[in-house]
PDB file of C-alpha atoms in Angstrom:
ATOM      1  CA  UNK A  18    -245.968  43.390  46.983  1.00  0.00           C
ATOM      2  CA  UNK A  19    -249.362  44.373  45.345  1.00  0.00           C
ATOM      3  CA  UNK A  20    -251.952  46.606  47.101  1.00  0.00           C
ATOM      4  CA  UNK A  21    -255.544  45.941  47.839  1.00  0.00           C
ATOM      5  CA  UNK A  22    -257.106  48.958  45.867  1.00  0.00           C
ATOM      6  CA  UNK A  23    -258.589  48.565  42.505  1.00  0.00           C
ATOM      7  CA  UNK A  24    -257.606  50.869  39.513  1.00  0.00           C
ATOM      8  CA  UNK A  25    -258.891  51.250  36.135  1.00  0.00           C
ATOM      9  CA  UNK A  26    -257.484  53.476  33.070  1.00  0.00           C
ATOM     10  CA  UNK A  27    -255.229  53.623  30.285  1.00  0.00           C
ATOM     11  CA  UNK A  28    -251.609  54.872  30.309  1.00  0.00           C
ATOM     12  CA  UNK A  29    -248.732  54.945  27.802  1.00  0.00           C
ATOM     13  CA  UNK A  30    -245.780  52.285  28.052  1.00  0.00           C
ATOM     14  CA  UNK A  31    -243.078  51.682  25.084  1.00  0.00           C
ATOM     15  CA  UNK A  32    -244.530  53.812  22.763  1.00  0.00           C
ATOM     16  CA  UNK A  33    -248.013  52.208  23.182  1.00  0.00           C
ATOM     17  CA  UNK A  34    -251.491  52.504  25.221  1.00  0.00           C
ATOM     18  CA  UNK A  35    -251.905  49.940  27.794  1.00  0.00           C
ATOM     19  CA  UNK A  36    -255.429  49.126  29.499  1.00  0.00           C
ATOM     20  CA  UNK A  37    -255.239  48.449  33.149  1.00  0.00           C
ATOM     21  CA  UNK A  38    -258.528  46.739  33.729  1.00  0.00           C
ATOM     22  CA  UNK A  39    -259.604  46.525  37.404  1.00  0.00           C
ATOM     23  CA  UNK A  40    -256.199  46.107  38.488  1.00  0.00           C
ATOM     24  CA  UNK A  41    -254.119  46.445  41.386  1.00  0.00           C
ATOM     25  CA  UNK A  42    -250.950  48.853  42.262  1.00  0.00           C
ATOM     26  CA  UNK A  43    -247.376  47.937  43.278  1.00  0.00           C
ATOM     27  CA  UNK A  44    -247.103  48.813  46.961  1.00  0.00           C
ATOM     28  CA  UNK A  45    -243.795  47.369  47.478  1.00  0.00           C
ATOM     29  CA  UNK A  46    -240.882  46.594  45.450  1.00  0.00           C
ATOM     30  CA  UNK A  47    -236.937  45.848  45.912  1.00  0.00           C
ATOM     31  CA  UNK A  48    -234.866  48.865  46.770  1.00  0.00           C
ATOM     32  CA  UNK A  49    -233.044  50.016  43.683  1.00  0.00           C
ATOM     33  CA  UNK A  50    -235.697  49.018  41.248  1.00  0.00           C
ATOM     34  CA  UNK A  51    -237.191  50.946  38.765  1.00  0.00           C
ATOM     35  CA  UNK A  52    -240.882  51.827  39.077  1.00  0.00           C
ATOM     36  CA  UNK A  53    -242.998  53.180  36.309  1.00  0.00           C
ATOM     37  CA  UNK A  54    -246.209  54.881  37.312  1.00  0.00           C
ATOM     38  CA  UNK A  55    -249.460  55.651  35.743  1.00  0.00           C
ATOM     39  CA  UNK A  56    -252.219  58.098  36.690  1.00  0.00           C
ATOM     40  CA  UNK A  57    -255.307  55.944  37.342  1.00  0.00           C
ATOM     41  CA  UNK A  58    -258.829  56.139  38.601  1.00  0.00           C
ATOM     42  CA  UNK A  59    -259.582  54.157  41.880  1.00  0.00           C
ATOM     43  CA  UNK A  60    -262.613  51.755  41.070  1.00  0.00           C
ATOM     44  CA  UNK A  61    -263.979  49.462  38.330  1.00  0.00           C
ATOM     45  CA  UNK A  62    -264.702  50.712  34.639  1.00  0.00           C
ATOM     46  CA  UNK A  63    -266.079  48.273  31.894  1.00  0.00           C
ATOM     47  CA  UNK A  64    -266.035  49.621  28.512  1.00  0.00           C
ATOM     48  CA  UNK A  65    -267.871  53.182  29.002  1.00  0.00           C
ATOM     49  CA  UNK A  66    -269.710  52.368  32.127  1.00  0.00           C
ATOM     50  CA  UNK A  67    -268.264  53.269  35.467  1.00  0.00           C
ATOM     51  CA  UNK A  68    -269.330  50.483  37.880  1.00  0.00           C
ATOM     52  CA  UNK A  69    -267.841  52.255  41.165  1.00  0.00           C
ATOM     53  CA  UNK A  70    -265.223  53.795  43.041  1.00  0.00           C
ATOM     54  CA  UNK A  71    -263.669  57.355  42.605  1.00  0.00           C
ATOM     55  CA  UNK A  72    -263.365  58.887  39.154  1.00  0.00           C
ATOM     56  CA  UNK A  73    -260.362  61.038  38.783  1.00  0.00           C
ATOM     57  CA  UNK A  74    -256.598  60.293  38.962  1.00  0.00           C
ATOM     58  CA  UNK A  75    -254.139  58.933  41.260  1.00  0.00           C
ATOM     59  CA  UNK A  76    -250.446  58.371  40.323  1.00  0.00           C
ATOM     60  CA  UNK A  77    -249.815  54.762  41.105  1.00  0.00           C
ATOM     61  CA  UNK A  78    -246.863  52.366  40.381  1.00  0.00           C
ATOM     62  CA  UNK A  79    -247.939  49.951  37.708  1.00  0.00           C
ATOM     63  CA  UNK A  80    -244.593  48.132  36.605  1.00  0.00           C
ATOM     64  CA  UNK A  81    -241.531  47.233  38.636  1.00  0.00           C
ATOM     65  CA  UNK A  82    -238.122  46.201  37.192  1.00  0.00           C
ATOM     66  CA  UNK A  83    -235.152  45.291  39.149  1.00  0.00           C
ATOM     67  CA  UNK A  84    -231.743  44.021  37.950  1.00  0.00           C
ATOM     68  CA  UNK A  85    -230.614  40.880  40.055  1.00  0.00           C
ATOM     69  CA  UNK A  86    -227.019  41.395  41.645  1.00  0.00           C
ATOM     70  CA  UNK A  87    -224.105  40.314  39.419  1.00  0.00           C
ATOM     71  CA  UNK A  88    -226.110  40.660  36.224  1.00  0.00           C
ATOM     72  CA  UNK A  89    -228.164  37.481  36.869  1.00  0.00           C
ATOM     73  CA  UNK A  90    -231.348  38.480  35.251  1.00  0.00           C
ATOM     74  CA  UNK A  91    -234.384  40.872  35.970  1.00  0.00           C
ATOM     75  CA  UNK A  92    -237.248  40.712  38.197  1.00  0.00           C
ATOM     76  CA  UNK A  93    -240.583  42.224  36.834  1.00  0.00           C
ATOM     77  CA  UNK A  94    -243.887  43.005  38.265  1.00  0.00           C
ATOM     78  CA  UNK A  95    -246.956  44.308  36.331  1.00  0.00           C
ATOM     79  CA  UNK A  96    -249.893  45.294  38.565  1.00  0.00           C
ATOM     80  CA  UNK A  97    -252.384  44.150  36.069  1.00  0.00           C
ATOM     81  CA  UNK A  98    -251.507  41.324  33.743  1.00  0.00           C
ATOM     82  CA  UNK A  99    -255.265  40.979  32.336  1.00  0.00           C
ATOM     83  CA  UNK A 100    -253.788  42.438  28.939  1.00  0.00           C
ATOM     84  CA  UNK A 101    -251.289  39.485  28.771  1.00  0.00           C
ATOM     85  CA  UNK A 102    -254.542  36.879  29.624  1.00  0.00           C
ATOM     86  CA  UNK A 103    -255.613  35.225  26.666  1.00  0.00           C
ATOM     87  CA  UNK A 104    -258.682  34.290  28.670  1.00  0.00           C
ATOM     88  CA  UNK A 105    -259.929  38.054  28.900  1.00  0.00           C
ATOM     89  CA  UNK A 106    -262.315  38.408  25.813  1.00  0.00           C
ATOM     90  CA  UNK A 107    -261.246  40.659  22.978  1.00  0.00           C
ATOM     91  CA  UNK A 108    -263.919  43.049  23.625  1.00  0.00           C
ATOM     92  CA  UNK A 109    -262.630  43.696  27.111  1.00  0.00           C
ATOM     93  CA  UNK A 110    -259.308  44.359  26.081  1.00  0.00           C
ATOM     94  CA  UNK A 111    -259.067  46.158  22.643  1.00  0.00           C
ATOM     95  CA  UNK A 112    -255.880  45.741  20.493  1.00  0.00           C
ATOM     96  CA  UNK A 113    -255.136  49.275  20.715  1.00  0.00           C
ATOM     97  CA  UNK A 114    -254.660  48.852  24.656  1.00  0.00           C
ATOM     98  CA  UNK A 115    -253.136  45.395  24.655  1.00  0.00           C
ATOM     99  CA  UNK A 116    -249.822  45.485  26.767  1.00  0.00           C
ATOM    100  CA  UNK A 117    -247.764  42.452  24.930  1.00  0.00           C
ATOM    101  CA  UNK A 118    -246.174  45.090  22.174  1.00  0.00           C
ATOM    102  CA  UNK A 119    -245.497  47.889  24.645  1.00  0.00           C
ATOM    103  CA  UNK A 120    -243.923  45.212  27.051  1.00  0.00           C
ATOM    104  CA  UNK A 121    -241.867  43.433  24.414  1.00  0.00           C
ATOM    105  CA  UNK A 122    -240.478  46.723  23.259  1.00  0.00           C
ATOM    106  CA  UNK A 123    -239.630  48.090  26.624  1.00  0.00           C
ATOM    107  CA  UNK A 124    -238.159  44.790  27.931  1.00  0.00           C
ATOM    108  CA  UNK A 125    -236.146  44.349  24.769  1.00  0.00           C
ATOM    109  CA  UNK A 126    -234.457  47.692  25.220  1.00  0.00           C
ATOM    110  CA  UNK A 127    -233.617  47.253  28.659  1.00  0.00           C
ATOM    111  CA  UNK A 128    -232.344  43.728  28.084  1.00  0.00           C
ATOM    112  CA  UNK A 129    -230.259  44.859  25.177  1.00  0.00           C
ATOM    113  CA  UNK A 130    -226.343  44.886  26.201  1.00  0.00           C
ATOM    114  CA  UNK A 131    -224.906  48.408  26.483  1.00  0.00           C
ATOM    115  CA  UNK A 132    -223.326  49.907  23.464  1.00  0.00           C
ATOM    116  CA  UNK A 133    -219.634  49.166  23.382  1.00  0.00           C
ATOM    117  CA  UNK A 134    -219.694  46.482  26.154  1.00  0.00           C
TER     118      UNK A 134
END
């Protein structure tokens, strides 16, 4: 499940920078799943302007990945998907912080069959 707090900031994922724009965190995730955490500020930031909340970082889970039993696929949860949303204006999500390329790289690596298997 998702948390009720709002977090903002930038983190590294799959070799790229990802903007977390006024998004949530993961509060619960299936046991045995992998969680990726990032240090984010609690509150809202638009561009260079801080609109409220706590400045300073908190380590919060932002991405969860879980393998389904018997190799029947994956479940993935991203705490802030605005970087995937085409309705978000490009100026709000600069190309340098889009999460598409880092997510594709990470998921491609995770979905790659094991060597020799």
